[in-house]
Amino acid sequence: MDAVPVWLRERRTGVGRPAERSRAEVTAAAIALADREGLAAVSMRRVAAELGTGAASLYRYVDSRDDLLDLMSDEVAAGYRLPEPGGPWLPALLEVCRQGRALMLRHGWLPELVLTRSALGPHGAGLLEHVLAVLAAHPAGAGRKLEAFAVMSTLTAALALNELNAGSAARQSAYLAHVIAAGRHAHLTAALSGGALVPAPRFEDTISRVLVGLLGE
Amino acid sequence: MDAVPVWLRERRTGVGRPAERSRAEVTAAAIALADREGLAAVSMRRVAAELGTGAASLYRYVDSRDDLLDLMSDEVAAGYRLPEPGGPWLPALLEVCRQGRALMLRHGWLPELVLTRSALGPHGAGLLEHVLAVLAAHPAGAGRKLEAFAVMSTLTAALALNELNAGSAARQSAYLAHVIAAGRHAHLTAALSGGALVPAPRFEDTISRVLVGLLGE
DNA sequence: TCCATTCGAGAACACTGTTCGCGAACACCG
DNA sequence: CGGTGTTCGCGAACAGTGTTCTCGAATGGA
């Protein structure tokens, strides 16, 4: 099997008929479509239609739909604007998470990709490099630093997903209301009895606490 | 729109032709299929074939495939064997995570469902009730306790997913090796130069640190 | 000019989730 | 016993999906 990731299969030399489009162009079309109609709308046919071509043509640029999804993830990761590493590590990592959250809220389909598929391409590797640079002076081992990166990504995506779904959570609370009405589950009832009065912890506070727990003060 | 979750739509009264199967039977067939061939193999036609019926028949028990996925998640959550709440909260929560991890390793399709869809049914609500009971004496607010539950679930699922994908991560490391060979990314190179010598932090240690960071000592 | 090589894309294949409609099966009622 | 109301089973169909095959068209280098 050739386990070559998308990012290593490069364009052939200048021989033969030149391509009318680029991989970046296909990726951009897919992102635009996902932004507009969600990840489920990103089918090969619809992306191709977005470009005014046939579905089969996309396979000249991409091996599969999954490849295209990986390209989309990494392309969005190009949007980070990170300062030079330096200074205390916690604020630096929080800034990474803040920007990650902003990117995910702008592209509502991203959290799902980040959570279920963990492929990092060039921009993802650059982000990881930045995090490791920020933690360069930290005494923790490499394993724990890599884990901190994974936890940061996962939690940022999960919290962003919660924010995005906050509107359409009627189904959820409908059933929870029923559970409360049933009488059992005293603690659940107490926790939710405040209605919307339950103060949701703020994003940065949560991430901050988790990172401090993981890496020490 | 009737935003009624699956768990509220109950069987009608004893009038009319009786059903030949039960919702639990359909759920069990779907779980068996997913255990054997993965979540992608769980199509309405294949689940129906597992039961020896036609695909359309399943819609007598379930409104959609998504409903069936929610039923599968909650059914697995019935597998928790939780002791009576009491004693210090940290070991009690760690026990929950340990069992969650075991369930997810046994059902490799579960992490994806837990991460992307957060519907909790009867057993999920029971689990949340247990966690809240364990934290009953804890001074944190309800919002933070609910968040702790979400973080526990998310992190357990994400770490289990990593373990499950550890074998087929050749693609990933192939590209990272290329990135290292490229010369840039000094910190990434240093972090991974140990090869397999990088000690992966242990599951319980990670979860423990995160929970302590979130909820205090 | 020729040609190896690449690209574009229509057609086809094997699927998918879901709906419609009809015949069959049952519980109840007179 | 014969309806009758209601539900169930499910074949057929619809609108899509990812992917492969194939072949004509386009190109740069010789």
PDB file of C-alpha atoms in Angstrom, chain A residues 144 147-148 150-151 154-155 206 209-215, chain B residues 80 89-102 104 114-115 131 135 147-163 200-217:
ATOM      1  CA  ARG A 144       3.461  15.535  27.571  1.00  0.00           C
ATOM      2  CA  GLU A 147      -0.307  15.585  24.473  1.00  0.00           C
ATOM      3  CA  ALA A 148      -0.922  19.169  25.534  1.00  0.00           C
ATOM      4  CA  ALA A 150      -3.722  17.332  21.271  1.00  0.00           C
ATOM      5  CA  VAL A 151      -5.771  18.340  24.308  1.00  0.00           C
ATOM      6  CA  THR A 154      -9.615  18.683  20.980  1.00  0.00           C
ATOM      7  CA  LEU A 155     -11.015  20.934  23.678  1.00  0.00           C
ATOM      8  CA  THR A 206     -11.710  26.554  30.960  1.00  0.00           C
ATOM      9  CA  ARG A 209      -7.405  25.629  33.928  1.00  0.00           C
ATOM     10  CA  VAL A 210      -6.951  22.501  31.855  1.00  0.00           C
ATOM     11  CA  LEU A 211      -3.551  23.561  30.542  1.00  0.00           C
ATOM     12  CA  VAL A 212      -2.331  24.503  34.003  1.00  0.00           C
ATOM     13  CA  GLY A 213      -3.513  21.154  35.293  1.00  0.00           C
ATOM     14  CA  LEU A 214      -1.720  19.366  32.526  1.00  0.00           C
ATOM     15  CA  LEU A 215       1.568  21.273  32.470  1.00  0.00           C
TER      16      LEU A 215
ATOM     17  CA  TYR B  80     -21.345   1.206  33.039  1.00  0.00           C
ATOM     18  CA  TRP B  89     -14.553  12.766  44.029  1.00  0.00           C
ATOM     19  CA  LEU B  90     -11.376  12.341  41.998  1.00  0.00           C
ATOM     20  CA  PRO B  91     -11.037   8.552  42.222  1.00  0.00           C
ATOM     21  CA  ALA B  92     -14.759   8.233  41.570  1.00  0.00           C
ATOM     22  CA  LEU B  93     -14.546  10.281  38.383  1.00  0.00           C
ATOM     23  CA  LEU B  94     -11.444   8.405  37.299  1.00  0.00           C
ATOM     24  CA  GLU B  95     -13.361   5.170  37.620  1.00  0.00           C
ATOM     25  CA  VAL B  96     -16.029   6.565  35.316  1.00  0.00           C
ATOM     26  CA  CYS B  97     -13.377   7.488  32.740  1.00  0.00           C
ATOM     27  CA  ARG B  98     -11.690   4.102  33.043  1.00  0.00           C
ATOM     28  CA  GLN B  99     -14.936   2.325  32.288  1.00  0.00           C
ATOM     29  CA  GLY B 100     -15.712   4.759  29.491  1.00  0.00           C
ATOM     30  CA  ARG B 101     -12.366   4.056  27.902  1.00  0.00           C
ATOM     31  CA  ALA B 102     -12.926   0.316  28.162  1.00  0.00           C
ATOM     32  CA  MET B 104     -14.885   2.686  23.701  1.00  0.00           C
ATOM     33  CA  VAL B 114     -19.497  10.768  21.336  1.00  0.00           C
ATOM     34  CA  LEU B 115     -17.310  13.474  19.825  1.00  0.00           C
ATOM     35  CA  VAL B 131     -21.156  12.349  38.087  1.00  0.00           C
ATOM     36  CA  LEU B 135     -19.550  16.059  42.930  1.00  0.00           C
ATOM     37  CA  GLU B 147     -18.608  21.358  31.919  1.00  0.00           C
ATOM     38  CA  ALA B 148     -16.454  18.860  33.786  1.00  0.00           C
ATOM     39  CA  PHE B 149     -18.757  16.109  32.567  1.00  0.00           C
ATOM     40  CA  ALA B 150     -18.428  17.329  28.981  1.00  0.00           C
ATOM     41  CA  VAL B 151     -14.633  17.546  29.253  1.00  0.00           C
ATOM     42  CA  MET B 152     -14.443  14.060  30.743  1.00  0.00           C
ATOM     43  CA  SER B 153     -16.489  12.576  27.927  1.00  0.00           C
ATOM     44  CA  THR B 154     -14.690  14.456  25.195  1.00  0.00           C
ATOM     45  CA  LEU B 155     -11.208  13.693  26.451  1.00  0.00           C
ATOM     46  CA  THR B 156     -11.936  10.051  27.121  1.00  0.00           C
ATOM     47  CA  ALA B 157     -13.312   9.673  23.606  1.00  0.00           C
ATOM     48  CA  ALA B 158     -10.425  11.549  22.012  1.00  0.00           C
ATOM     49  CA  LEU B 159      -7.784   9.534  23.849  1.00  0.00           C
ATOM     50  CA  ALA B 160      -9.554   6.269  23.050  1.00  0.00           C
ATOM     51  CA  LEU B 161      -9.719   7.282  19.412  1.00  0.00           C
ATOM     52  CA  ASN B 162      -5.979   7.897  19.438  1.00  0.00           C
ATOM     53  CA  GLU B 163      -5.355   4.456  20.883  1.00  0.00           C
ATOM     54  CA  ALA B 200       3.220   8.561  26.006  1.00  0.00           C
ATOM     55  CA  PRO B 201       1.591   9.884  29.167  1.00  0.00           C
ATOM     56  CA  ARG B 202      -0.730   7.380  30.728  1.00  0.00           C
ATOM     57  CA  PHE B 203      -4.465   7.761  30.315  1.00  0.00           C
ATOM     58  CA  GLU B 204      -5.443   8.076  33.956  1.00  0.00           C
ATOM     59  CA  ASP B 205      -2.653  10.512  34.689  1.00  0.00           C
ATOM     60  CA  THR B 206      -3.791  12.799  31.903  1.00  0.00           C
ATOM     61  CA  ILE B 207      -7.448  12.743  32.867  1.00  0.00           C
ATOM     62  CA  SER B 208      -6.552  13.206  36.500  1.00  0.00           C
ATOM     63  CA  ARG B 209      -4.446  16.308  35.851  1.00  0.00           C
ATOM     64  CA  VAL B 210      -7.138  17.848  33.671  1.00  0.00           C
ATOM     65  CA  LEU B 211      -9.881  17.245  36.217  1.00  0.00           C
ATOM     66  CA  VAL B 212      -7.802  18.641  39.040  1.00  0.00           C
ATOM     67  CA  GLY B 213      -7.038  21.699  36.956  1.00  0.00           C
ATOM     68  CA  LEU B 214     -10.709  22.176  36.203  1.00  0.00           C
ATOM     69  CA  LEU B 215     -12.207  21.497  39.611  1.00  0.00           C
ATOM     70  CA  GLY B 216      -9.356  22.249  41.991  1.00  0.00           C
ATOM     71  CA  GLU B 217      -7.510  19.935  44.373  1.00  0.00           C
TER      72      GLU B 217
END
